[in-house]
Amino acid sequence: MTNLLASVSLPIPERALASDDPADILTFAVKAFAQGGVAIATLVDIRGGAARALGSHVVVAADGRFCGYVSGGCVEAAVAAEALLAMDEGRDRTVKFGAGSPFIDIVLPCGGGITILIHVLREITGIVDVLDALKQRRAIGLRYGSTTQSLDTVKPVTRAGWEGSDFVTVYRPATRVVLSGQTVEAQTTARMAQTAGYDVMMRGHGDVVRLSNDIDPYTAVILLHHDLDQEETLLGVALRSSAFYIGALGSTRTHRRRIERLQNMGFSETDSSRIKAPIGVFGPTRDASSLALSVLADIAATRLMVYA
């Protein structure tokens, strides 16, 4: 692949940014488009196992810089090389890697195969619209028309995939974590959530109105209080919201008391069943770091189930 690029005087691919966040990748596309040519490579078919989901992207600038992932890192440079060739020819192309691919020297460690659709961007409006929607915390879809070789925004689909001869990618806002608790557990969880790239908001007793405005379908609410009285009002707000995850600190015995209080407040059994308690995916934990890891793992797993 490198020799082929050299023969047509194209730049050698070089990773510019190590991120698989769609907002980062599409922002890179907008900036690269302003500076010259750019192509967006999309994972559109998986044969066997794969490290990334359908709809994953690699964006390639005309100078060889690229951003994003369509595998675990084993084919991205080759994808970028193909994108440079597509830009040089001025036309879209589809390339296979791994099983079923003509590139016998490029093998995916998982043993599977992937198909990458490379689109040479001729205008950037659709990508800008996606970024605007994500900033407003709205889900949105982007349709690649194989006949027109163009991108258009559409209503979000359940998951990325083919619709006839067109491929639709779905984009959803980043996970927001609304966290309440004046404890070392809350502080540690907030730090780890920020490191994980989540949008973290700390809220207290007087933040009921702000809490209501903060929560959307892509929000996880974490209540790390050691007193049911301290969490009661905020928990009520969370249960009336569209949060995809609600978790509360406490033992099984504490949670039984919590449910009784919620029933007295008028909440149903269905309402209280939304609460992850005891919180986290493993326990009981005996230190703040273990609790934070347990909670964030639970949030990540729940989001994957809800928005697979």
PDB file of C-alpha atoms in Angstrom:
ATOM      1  CA  MET A   1       0.000   0.000   0.000  1.00  0.00           C
ATOM      2  CA  THR A   2       2.809   2.429   0.871  1.00  0.00           C
ATOM      3  CA  ASN A   3       4.566   1.693  -2.440  1.00  0.00           C
ATOM      4  CA  LEU A   4       1.324   2.360  -4.293  1.00  0.00           C
ATOM      5  CA  LEU A   5       0.940   5.740  -2.606  1.00  0.00           C
ATOM      6  CA  ALA A   6       4.529   6.621  -3.411  1.00  0.00           C
ATOM      7  CA  SER A   7       4.011   5.722  -7.072  1.00  0.00           C
ATOM      8  CA  VAL A   8       1.248   8.314  -7.387  1.00  0.00           C
ATOM      9  CA  SER A   9       2.968  10.913  -5.159  1.00  0.00           C
ATOM     10  CA  LEU A  10       0.407  10.797  -2.335  1.00  0.00           C
ATOM     11  CA  PRO A  11       1.237  11.502   1.320  1.00  0.00           C
ATOM     12  CA  ILE A  12       1.893   8.690   3.787  1.00  0.00           C
ATOM     13  CA  PRO A  13      -0.971   8.265   6.293  1.00  0.00           C
ATOM     14  CA  GLU A  14      -0.285   9.501   9.815  1.00  0.00           C
ATOM     15  CA  ARG A  15      -2.621   9.402  12.794  1.00  0.00           C
ATOM     16  CA  ALA A  16      -3.479  12.925  13.934  1.00  0.00           C
ATOM     17  CA  LEU A  17      -5.786  12.168  16.871  1.00  0.00           C
ATOM     18  CA  ALA A  18      -6.345   9.015  18.929  1.00  0.00           C
ATOM     19  CA  SER A  19     -10.088   9.220  19.577  1.00  0.00           C
ATOM     20  CA  ASP A  20     -13.128   7.119  18.743  1.00  0.00           C
ATOM     21  CA  ASP A  21     -15.596   9.802  19.874  1.00  0.00           C
ATOM     22  CA  PRO A  22     -17.851  10.573  16.863  1.00  0.00           C
ATOM     23  CA  ALA A  23     -17.910  14.283  17.773  1.00  0.00           C
ATOM     24  CA  ASP A  24     -14.101  14.438  17.730  1.00  0.00           C
ATOM     25  CA  ILE A  25     -13.927  12.544  14.445  1.00  0.00           C
ATOM     26  CA  LEU A  26     -16.553  14.677  12.689  1.00  0.00           C
ATOM     27  CA  THR A  27     -15.000  17.886  14.035  1.00  0.00           C
ATOM     28  CA  PHE A  28     -11.719  16.739  12.501  1.00  0.00           C
ATOM     29  CA  ALA A  29     -13.586  16.267   9.207  1.00  0.00           C
ATOM     30  CA  VAL A  30     -14.936  19.817   9.268  1.00  0.00           C
ATOM     31  CA  LYS A  31     -11.507  21.299   9.977  1.00  0.00           C
ATOM     32  CA  ALA A  32      -9.827  19.134   7.334  1.00  0.00           C
ATOM     33  CA  PHE A  33     -12.471  20.078   4.770  1.00  0.00           C
ATOM     34  CA  ALA A  34     -11.714  23.757   5.345  1.00  0.00           C
ATOM     35  CA  GLN A  35      -8.035  23.090   4.690  1.00  0.00           C
ATOM     36  CA  GLY A  36      -8.428  20.919   1.583  1.00  0.00           C
ATOM     37  CA  GLY A  37      -9.801  17.538   0.551  1.00  0.00           C
ATOM     38  CA  VAL A  38     -11.186  15.031   3.050  1.00  0.00           C
ATOM     39  CA  ALA A  39     -12.783  11.582   2.922  1.00  0.00           C
ATOM     40  CA  ILE A  40     -14.859   9.736   5.496  1.00  0.00           C
ATOM     41  CA  ALA A  41     -14.483   5.964   5.726  1.00  0.00           C
ATOM     42  CA  THR A  42     -17.350   4.058   7.362  1.00  0.00           C
ATOM     43  CA  LEU A  43     -17.576   0.471   8.602  1.00  0.00           C
ATOM     44  CA  VAL A  44     -20.594  -0.885   6.683  1.00  0.00           C
ATOM     45  CA  ASP A  45     -20.251  -4.677   6.944  1.00  0.00           C
ATOM     46  CA  ILE A  46     -18.832  -7.144   9.467  1.00  0.00           C
ATOM     47  CA  ARG A  47     -18.003 -10.772   8.705  1.00  0.00           C
ATOM     48  CA  GLY A  48     -17.400 -12.723  11.892  1.00  0.00           C
ATOM     49  CA  GLY A  49     -15.987 -10.758  14.821  1.00  0.00           C
ATOM     50  CA  ALA A  50     -15.011  -7.090  14.825  1.00  0.00           C
ATOM     51  CA  ALA A  51     -13.614  -4.564  17.278  1.00  0.00           C
ATOM     52  CA  ARG A  52     -15.971  -1.732  16.272  1.00  0.00           C
ATOM     53  CA  ALA A  53     -19.664  -1.307  15.582  1.00  0.00           C
ATOM     54  CA  LEU A  54     -21.267  -0.667  12.213  1.00  0.00           C
ATOM     55  CA  GLY A  55     -21.155   3.034  11.423  1.00  0.00           C
ATOM     56  CA  SER A  56     -17.709   3.609  12.973  1.00  0.00           C
ATOM     57  CA  HIS A  57     -15.589   6.122  11.069  1.00  0.00           C
ATOM     58  CA  VAL A  58     -12.086   7.020  10.030  1.00  0.00           C
ATOM     59  CA  VAL A  59     -11.743  10.539   8.598  1.00  0.00           C
ATOM     60  CA  VAL A  60      -8.771  11.196   6.326  1.00  0.00           C
ATOM     61  CA  ALA A  61      -7.404  14.607   5.346  1.00  0.00           C
ATOM     62  CA  ALA A  62      -5.774  15.220   1.972  1.00  0.00           C
ATOM     63  CA  ASP A  63      -2.392  15.694   3.665  1.00  0.00           C
ATOM     64  CA  GLY A  64      -2.502  12.125   5.051  1.00  0.00           C
ATOM     65  CA  ARG A  65      -3.580  12.882   8.621  1.00  0.00           C
ATOM     66  CA  PHE A  66      -6.390  10.680   9.883  1.00  0.00           C
ATOM     67  CA  CYS A  67      -8.627  10.267  12.925  1.00  0.00           C
ATOM     68  CA  GLY A  68     -10.961   7.533  14.136  1.00  0.00           C
ATOM     69  CA  TYR A  69     -11.208   3.741  14.177  1.00  0.00           C
ATOM     70  CA  VAL A  70     -12.969   1.038  12.185  1.00  0.00           C
ATOM     71  CA  SER A  71     -11.032  -1.786  13.886  1.00  0.00           C
ATOM     72  CA  GLY A  72      -8.772  -2.192  16.886  1.00  0.00           C
ATOM     73  CA  GLY A  73      -6.079  -0.170  15.122  1.00  0.00           C
ATOM     74  CA  CYS A  74      -4.790  -2.852  12.756  1.00  0.00           C
ATOM     75  CA  VAL A  75      -6.193  -1.554   9.446  1.00  0.00           C
ATOM     76  CA  GLU A  76      -6.672   2.186   9.944  1.00  0.00           C
ATOM     77  CA  ALA A  77      -3.501   3.207   8.108  1.00  0.00           C
ATOM     78  CA  ALA A  78      -4.507   0.992   5.169  1.00  0.00           C
ATOM     79  CA  VAL A  79      -7.981   2.530   5.211  1.00  0.00           C
ATOM     80  CA  ALA A  80      -6.413   5.988   5.168  1.00  0.00           C
ATOM     81  CA  ALA A  81      -4.253   4.978   2.188  1.00  0.00           C
ATOM     82  CA  GLU A  82      -7.355   3.820   0.309  1.00  0.00           C
ATOM     83  CA  ALA A  83      -9.082   7.104   1.178  1.00  0.00           C
ATOM     84  CA  LEU A  84      -6.132   9.079  -0.231  1.00  0.00           C
ATOM     85  CA  LEU A  85      -6.387   7.096  -3.453  1.00  0.00           C
ATOM     86  CA  ALA A  86     -10.151   7.773  -3.571  1.00  0.00           C
ATOM     87  CA  MET A  87      -9.542  11.500  -3.151  1.00  0.00           C
ATOM     88  CA  ASP A  88      -6.903  11.412  -5.866  1.00  0.00           C
ATOM     89  CA  GLU A  89      -9.365   9.732  -8.242  1.00  0.00           C
ATOM     90  CA  GLY A  90     -12.244  11.907  -7.065  1.00  0.00           C
ATOM     91  CA  ARG A  91     -14.663   9.042  -6.567  1.00  0.00           C
ATOM     92  CA  ASP A  92     -16.028   6.893  -3.752  1.00  0.00           C
ATOM     93  CA  ARG A  93     -14.942   3.303  -3.261  1.00  0.00           C
ATOM     94  CA  THR A  94     -15.635   0.233  -1.144  1.00  0.00           C
ATOM     95  CA  VAL A  95     -12.788  -1.848   0.285  1.00  0.00           C
ATOM     96  CA  LYS A  96     -12.694  -5.166   2.165  1.00  0.00           C
ATOM     97  CA  PHE A  97     -10.179  -6.137   4.839  1.00  0.00           C
ATOM     98  CA  GLY A  98      -9.633  -9.444   6.612  1.00  0.00           C
ATOM     99  CA  ALA A  99     -11.741 -12.434   5.578  1.00  0.00           C
ATOM    100  CA  GLY A 100     -12.825 -12.140   1.971  1.00  0.00           C
ATOM    101  CA  SER A 101     -10.333  -9.361   1.209  1.00  0.00           C
ATOM    102  CA  PRO A 102      -7.838  -9.245  -1.658  1.00  0.00           C
ATOM    103  CA  PHE A 103      -5.268  -7.816   0.776  1.00  0.00           C
ATOM    104  CA  ILE A 104      -3.866 -11.123   2.023  1.00  0.00           C
ATOM    105  CA  ASP A 105      -1.121  -9.329   3.977  1.00  0.00           C
ATOM    106  CA  ILE A 106      -3.660  -7.446   6.129  1.00  0.00           C
ATOM    107  CA  VAL A 107      -5.199  -9.844   8.643  1.00  0.00           C
ATOM    108  CA  LEU A 108      -7.610  -8.901  11.421  1.00  0.00           C
ATOM    109  CA  PRO A 109      -6.582 -10.485  14.758  1.00  0.00           C
ATOM    110  CA  CYS A 110     -10.225 -11.382  15.441  1.00  0.00           C
ATOM    111  CA  GLY A 111     -10.209 -13.547  12.310  1.00  0.00           C
ATOM    112  CA  GLY A 112     -13.195 -11.782  10.795  1.00  0.00           C
ATOM    113  CA  GLY A 113     -13.595  -9.388   7.916  1.00  0.00           C
ATOM    114  CA  ILE A 114     -14.901  -5.861   7.448  1.00  0.00           C
ATOM    115  CA  THR A 115     -16.089  -3.733   4.555  1.00  0.00           C
ATOM    116  CA  ILE A 116     -15.301  -0.025   4.482  1.00  0.00           C
ATOM    117  CA  LEU A 117     -17.204   2.518   2.421  1.00  0.00           C
ATOM    118  CA  ILE A 118     -15.032   5.524   1.546  1.00  0.00           C
ATOM    119  CA  HIS A 119     -16.863   8.735   0.657  1.00  0.00           C
ATOM    120  CA  VAL A 120     -14.987  11.715  -0.751  1.00  0.00           C
ATOM    121  CA  LEU A 121     -16.659  14.724   0.854  1.00  0.00           C
ATOM    122  CA  ARG A 122     -17.862  17.304  -1.635  1.00  0.00           C
ATOM    123  CA  GLU A 123     -19.787  19.358   0.891  1.00  0.00           C
ATOM    124  CA  ILE A 124     -19.872  19.374   4.684  1.00  0.00           C
ATOM    125  CA  THR A 125     -23.437  20.461   5.539  1.00  0.00           C
ATOM    126  CA  GLY A 126     -24.627  17.065   6.772  1.00  0.00           C
ATOM    127  CA  ILE A 127     -21.671  16.626   9.106  1.00  0.00           C
ATOM    128  CA  VAL A 128     -22.094  20.153  10.495  1.00  0.00           C
ATOM    129  CA  ASP A 129     -25.772  19.378  11.148  1.00  0.00           C
ATOM    130  CA  VAL A 130     -24.799  16.229  13.055  1.00  0.00           C
ATOM    131  CA  LEU A 131     -22.356  18.164  15.235  1.00  0.00           C
ATOM    132  CA  ASP A 132     -25.006  20.824  15.932  1.00  0.00           C
ATOM    133  CA  ALA A 133     -27.500  18.138  16.958  1.00  0.00           C
ATOM    134  CA  LEU A 134     -24.991  16.489  19.314  1.00  0.00           C
ATOM    135  CA  LYS A 135     -24.244  19.865  20.940  1.00  0.00           C
ATOM    136  CA  GLN A 136     -27.980  20.219  21.554  1.00  0.00           C
ATOM    137  CA  ARG A 137     -28.014  16.639  22.895  1.00  0.00           C
ATOM    138  CA  ARG A 138     -30.262  15.336  20.125  1.00  0.00           C
ATOM    139  CA  ALA A 139     -29.849  12.044  18.300  1.00  0.00           C
ATOM    140  CA  ILE A 140     -29.603  12.257  14.530  1.00  0.00           C
ATOM    141  CA  GLY A 141     -28.968  10.024  11.524  1.00  0.00           C
ATOM    142  CA  LEU A 142     -26.781  10.486   8.445  1.00  0.00           C
ATOM    143  CA  ARG A 143     -27.715   8.692   5.232  1.00  0.00           C
ATOM    144  CA  TYR A 144     -25.189   7.870   2.525  1.00  0.00           C
ATOM    145  CA  GLY A 145     -26.935   7.625  -0.818  1.00  0.00           C
ATOM    146  CA  SER A 146     -25.087   5.145  -2.996  1.00  0.00           C
ATOM    147  CA  THR A 147     -26.665   6.532  -6.165  1.00  0.00           C
ATOM    148  CA  THR A 148     -25.967  10.192  -5.450  1.00  0.00           C
ATOM    149  CA  GLN A 149     -22.796   9.521  -3.431  1.00  0.00           C
ATOM    150  CA  SER A 150     -23.882  12.172  -0.929  1.00  0.00           C
ATOM    151  CA  LEU A 151     -24.664  12.528   2.786  1.00  0.00           C
ATOM    152  CA  ASP A 152     -27.999  13.785   4.120  1.00  0.00           C
ATOM    153  CA  THR A 153     -29.319  14.024   7.673  1.00  0.00           C
ATOM    154  CA  VAL A 154     -32.308  11.867   8.591  1.00  0.00           C
ATOM    155  CA  LYS A 155     -34.215  10.891  11.707  1.00  0.00           C
ATOM    156  CA  PRO A 156     -32.141   8.607  13.958  1.00  0.00           C
ATOM    157  CA  VAL A 157     -32.556   4.875  13.426  1.00  0.00           C
ATOM    158  CA  THR A 158     -32.319   2.214  16.110  1.00  0.00           C
ATOM    159  CA  ARG A 159     -28.899   1.141  14.904  1.00  0.00           C
ATOM    160  CA  ALA A 160     -26.571   1.801  11.975  1.00  0.00           C
ATOM    161  CA  GLY A 161     -27.064  -0.347   8.895  1.00  0.00           C
ATOM    162  CA  TRP A 162     -28.190  -0.666   5.315  1.00  0.00           C
ATOM    163  CA  GLU A 163     -31.609   0.523   4.181  1.00  0.00           C
ATOM    164  CA  GLY A 164     -31.827  -0.803   0.672  1.00  0.00           C
ATOM    165  CA  SER A 165     -28.863   0.583  -1.241  1.00  0.00           C
ATOM    166  CA  ASP A 166     -28.246   3.382   1.296  1.00  0.00           C
ATOM    167  CA  PHE A 167     -26.300   3.197   4.546  1.00  0.00           C
ATOM    168  CA  VAL A 168     -27.564   5.063   7.619  1.00  0.00           C
ATOM    169  CA  THR A 169     -25.376   5.923  10.585  1.00  0.00           C
ATOM    170  CA  VAL A 170     -26.860   7.008  13.912  1.00  0.00           C
ATOM    171  CA  TYR A 171     -25.271   9.479  16.325  1.00  0.00           C
ATOM    172  CA  ARG A 172     -26.316   9.954  19.932  1.00  0.00           C
ATOM    173  CA  PRO A 173     -25.167  12.446  22.575  1.00  0.00           C
ATOM    174  CA  ALA A 174     -22.372  11.501  24.943  1.00  0.00           C
ATOM    175  CA  THR A 175     -23.357   9.996  28.284  1.00  0.00           C
ATOM    176  CA  ARG A 176     -24.120  12.619  30.902  1.00  0.00           C
ATOM    177  CA  VAL A 177     -23.645  11.730  34.557  1.00  0.00           C
ATOM    178  CA  VAL A 178     -25.630  13.713  37.101  1.00  0.00           C
ATOM    179  CA  LEU A 179     -24.179  12.937  40.494  1.00  0.00           C
ATOM    180  CA  SER A 180     -25.270  13.884  43.999  1.00  0.00           C
ATOM    181  CA  GLY A 181     -23.485  13.233  47.282  1.00  0.00           C
ATOM    182  CA  GLN A 182     -21.063  15.013  49.586  1.00  0.00           C
ATOM    183  CA  THR A 183     -18.904  11.962  50.069  1.00  0.00           C
ATOM    184  CA  VAL A 184     -15.506  10.656  49.027  1.00  0.00           C
ATOM    185  CA  GLU A 185     -17.389   8.104  46.918  1.00  0.00           C
ATOM    186  CA  ALA A 186     -19.097  10.908  44.987  1.00  0.00           C
ATOM    187  CA  GLN A 187     -15.856  12.822  44.457  1.00  0.00           C
ATOM    188  CA  THR A 188     -13.992   9.728  43.265  1.00  0.00           C
ATOM    189  CA  THR A 189     -16.820   8.698  40.940  1.00  0.00           C
ATOM    190  CA  ALA A 190     -16.956  12.196  39.453  1.00  0.00           C
ATOM    191  CA  ARG A 191     -13.214  12.158  38.722  1.00  0.00           C
ATOM    192  CA  MET A 192     -13.359   8.726  37.085  1.00  0.00           C
ATOM    193  CA  ALA A 193     -16.430   9.660  35.042  1.00  0.00           C
ATOM    194  CA  GLN A 194     -14.669  12.758  33.724  1.00  0.00           C
ATOM    195  CA  THR A 195     -11.628  10.661  32.818  1.00  0.00           C
ATOM    196  CA  ALA A 196     -13.937   8.307  30.915  1.00  0.00           C
ATOM    197  CA  GLY A 197     -15.123  11.255  28.842  1.00  0.00           C
ATOM    198  CA  TYR A 198     -18.579  11.572  30.403  1.00  0.00           C
ATOM    199  CA  ASP A 199     -20.297  14.936  30.830  1.00  0.00           C
ATOM    200  CA  VAL A 200     -20.352  15.192  34.638  1.00  0.00           C
ATOM    201  CA  MET A 201     -22.637  17.450  36.679  1.00  0.00           C
ATOM    202  CA  MET A 202     -22.649  17.610  40.469  1.00  0.00           C
ATOM    203  CA  ARG A 203     -26.006  18.456  42.019  1.00  0.00           C
ATOM    204  CA  GLY A 204     -27.230  19.017  45.573  1.00  0.00           C
ATOM    205  CA  HIS A 205     -30.432  19.563  47.577  1.00  0.00           C
ATOM    206  CA  GLY A 206     -31.127  23.009  46.145  1.00  0.00           C
ATOM    207  CA  ASP A 207     -30.684  21.970  42.539  1.00  0.00           C
ATOM    208  CA  VAL A 208     -34.085  20.424  41.852  1.00  0.00           C
ATOM    209  CA  VAL A 209     -34.954  22.758  38.975  1.00  0.00           C
ATOM    210  CA  ARG A 210     -31.478  22.489  37.465  1.00  0.00           C
ATOM    211  CA  LEU A 211     -31.598  18.712  37.851  1.00  0.00           C
ATOM    212  CA  SER A 212     -34.867  18.526  35.929  1.00  0.00           C
ATOM    213  CA  ASN A 213     -33.323  20.515  33.090  1.00  0.00           C
ATOM    214  CA  ASP A 214     -30.107  18.466  33.096  1.00  0.00           C
ATOM    215  CA  ILE A 215     -31.665  15.044  32.591  1.00  0.00           C
ATOM    216  CA  ASP A 216     -32.384  13.668  29.127  1.00  0.00           C
ATOM    217  CA  PRO A 217     -32.578  10.108  27.725  1.00  0.00           C
ATOM    218  CA  TYR A 218     -28.768   9.925  27.602  1.00  0.00           C
ATOM    219  CA  THR A 219     -28.299  10.776  31.281  1.00  0.00           C
ATOM    220  CA  ALA A 220     -27.337   8.544  34.200  1.00  0.00           C
ATOM    221  CA  VAL A 221     -28.323   9.764  37.680  1.00  0.00           C
ATOM    222  CA  ILE A 222     -26.139   8.598  40.567  1.00  0.00           C
ATOM    223  CA  LEU A 223     -27.164   9.242  44.177  1.00  0.00           C
ATOM    224  CA  LEU A 224     -24.334   8.527  46.617  1.00  0.00           C
ATOM    225  CA  HIS A 225     -25.829   9.564  49.943  1.00  0.00           C
ATOM    226  CA  HIS A 226     -25.596   7.767  53.263  1.00  0.00           C
ATOM    227  CA  ASP A 227     -28.973   9.157  54.360  1.00  0.00           C
ATOM    228  CA  LEU A 228     -32.296   8.500  52.596  1.00  0.00           C
ATOM    229  CA  ASP A 229     -33.557  11.939  53.595  1.00  0.00           C
ATOM    230  CA  GLN A 230     -30.755  13.594  51.599  1.00  0.00           C
ATOM    231  CA  GLU A 231     -31.553  11.739  48.393  1.00  0.00           C
ATOM    232  CA  GLU A 232     -35.361  11.752  48.573  1.00  0.00           C
ATOM    233  CA  THR A 233     -36.189  14.900  46.596  1.00  0.00           C
ATOM    234  CA  LEU A 234     -33.559  14.318  43.927  1.00  0.00           C
ATOM    235  CA  LEU A 235     -34.592  10.690  43.558  1.00  0.00           C
ATOM    236  CA  GLY A 236     -38.176  11.790  42.960  1.00  0.00           C
ATOM    237  CA  VAL A 237     -37.020  14.111  40.174  1.00  0.00           C
ATOM    238  CA  ALA A 238     -34.936  11.338  38.624  1.00  0.00           C
ATOM    239  CA  LEU A 239     -37.833   8.871  38.638  1.00  0.00           C
ATOM    240  CA  ARG A 240     -40.033  11.387  36.802  1.00  0.00           C
ATOM    241  CA  SER A 241     -37.352  11.890  34.164  1.00  0.00           C
ATOM    242  CA  SER A 242     -36.233  10.049  31.043  1.00  0.00           C
ATOM    243  CA  ALA A 243     -32.832   9.076  32.499  1.00  0.00           C
ATOM    244  CA  PHE A 244     -31.630   5.734  31.128  1.00  0.00           C
ATOM    245  CA  TYR A 245     -29.953   4.879  34.442  1.00  0.00           C
ATOM    246  CA  ILE A 246     -30.782   5.687  38.069  1.00  0.00           C
ATOM    247  CA  GLY A 247     -28.567   4.293  40.793  1.00  0.00           C
ATOM    248  CA  ALA A 248     -28.580   4.815  44.549  1.00  0.00           C
ATOM    249  CA  LEU A 249     -26.140   3.894  47.290  1.00  0.00           C
ATOM    250  CA  GLY A 250     -27.176   1.546  50.066  1.00  0.00           C
ATOM    251  CA  SER A 251     -27.583  -2.058  51.116  1.00  0.00           C
ATOM    252  CA  THR A 252     -30.471  -4.351  50.234  1.00  0.00           C
ATOM    253  CA  ARG A 253     -32.074  -3.497  53.566  1.00  0.00           C
ATOM    254  CA  THR A 254     -31.671   0.228  52.885  1.00  0.00           C
ATOM    255  CA  HIS A 255     -33.245  -0.199  49.481  1.00  0.00           C
ATOM    256  CA  ARG A 256     -36.309  -1.901  50.979  1.00  0.00           C
ATOM    257  CA  ARG A 257     -36.776   1.144  53.190  1.00  0.00           C
ATOM    258  CA  ARG A 258     -36.271   3.380  50.140  1.00  0.00           C
ATOM    259  CA  ILE A 259     -39.008   1.566  48.224  1.00  0.00           C
ATOM    260  CA  GLU A 260     -41.425   1.913  51.154  1.00  0.00           C
ATOM    261  CA  ARG A 261     -40.781   5.654  51.265  1.00  0.00           C
ATOM    262  CA  LEU A 262     -41.292   5.933  47.513  1.00  0.00           C
ATOM    263  CA  GLN A 263     -44.616   4.082  47.748  1.00  0.00           C
ATOM    264  CA  ASN A 264     -45.723   6.541  50.421  1.00  0.00           C
ATOM    265  CA  MET A 265     -44.782   9.342  48.006  1.00  0.00           C
ATOM    266  CA  GLY A 266     -47.036   7.839  45.321  1.00  0.00           C
ATOM    267  CA  PHE A 267     -44.459   6.060  43.195  1.00  0.00           C
ATOM    268  CA  SER A 268     -45.370   2.669  41.767  1.00  0.00           C
ATOM    269  CA  GLU A 269     -43.459  -0.597  41.847  1.00  0.00           C
ATOM    270  CA  THR A 270     -42.597  -0.002  38.185  1.00  0.00           C
ATOM    271  CA  ASP A 271     -41.080   3.362  39.109  1.00  0.00           C
ATOM    272  CA  SER A 272     -38.941   1.951  41.908  1.00  0.00           C
ATOM    273  CA  SER A 273     -37.786  -0.944  39.700  1.00  0.00           C
ATOM    274  CA  ARG A 274     -35.836   1.593  37.627  1.00  0.00           C
ATOM    275  CA  ILE A 275     -33.428   2.137  40.523  1.00  0.00           C
ATOM    276  CA  LYS A 276     -30.171   0.152  40.461  1.00  0.00           C
ATOM    277  CA  ALA A 277     -29.673  -0.661  44.138  1.00  0.00           C
ATOM    278  CA  PRO A 278     -27.401  -1.825  45.563  1.00  0.00           C
ATOM    279  CA  ILE A 279     -25.619   0.285  42.978  1.00  0.00           C
ATOM    280  CA  GLY A 280     -22.936  -1.048  40.634  1.00  0.00           C
ATOM    281  CA  VAL A 281     -22.110  -4.327  38.898  1.00  0.00           C
ATOM    282  CA  PHE A 282     -20.177  -5.896  41.748  1.00  0.00           C
ATOM    283  CA  GLY A 283     -20.225  -5.564  45.492  1.00  0.00           C
ATOM    284  CA  PRO A 284     -20.205  -4.966  48.251  1.00  0.00           C
ATOM    285  CA  THR A 285     -17.295  -2.564  47.753  1.00  0.00           C
ATOM    286  CA  ARG A 286     -15.171  -1.325  50.630  1.00  0.00           C
ATOM    287  CA  ASP A 287     -13.399   1.649  49.074  1.00  0.00           C
ATOM    288  CA  ALA A 288     -14.304   4.650  46.929  1.00  0.00           C
ATOM    289  CA  SER A 289     -12.305   3.600  43.863  1.00  0.00           C
ATOM    290  CA  SER A 290     -13.903   0.152  43.675  1.00  0.00           C
ATOM    291  CA  LEU A 291     -17.354   1.665  44.058  1.00  0.00           C
ATOM    292  CA  ALA A 292     -16.688   4.204  41.310  1.00  0.00           C
ATOM    293  CA  LEU A 293     -15.477   1.497  38.922  1.00  0.00           C
ATOM    294  CA  SER A 294     -18.492  -0.660  39.739  1.00  0.00           C
ATOM    295  CA  VAL A 295     -20.951   2.196  39.143  1.00  0.00           C
ATOM    296  CA  LEU A 296     -19.394   3.418  35.899  1.00  0.00           C
ATOM    297  CA  ALA A 297     -19.192  -0.132  34.536  1.00  0.00           C
ATOM    298  CA  ASP A 298     -22.897  -0.520  35.296  1.00  0.00           C
ATOM    299  CA  ILE A 299     -23.685   2.726  33.493  1.00  0.00           C
ATOM    300  CA  ALA A 300     -21.643   1.710  30.426  1.00  0.00           C
ATOM    301  CA  ALA A 301     -23.285  -1.727  30.295  1.00  0.00           C
ATOM    302  CA  THR A 302     -26.785  -0.269  30.666  1.00  0.00           C
ATOM    303  CA  ARG A 303     -26.223   2.279  27.904  1.00  0.00           C
ATOM    304  CA  LEU A 304     -25.056  -0.492  25.562  1.00  0.00           C
ATOM    305  CA  MET A 305     -28.229  -2.446  26.285  1.00  0.00           C
ATOM    306  CA  VAL A 306     -30.518   0.558  25.817  1.00  0.00           C
ATOM    307  CA  TYR A 307     -28.769   2.036  22.778  1.00  0.00           C
ATOM    308  CA  ALA A 308     -27.108  -0.962  21.153  1.00  0.00           C
TER     309      ALA A 308
END
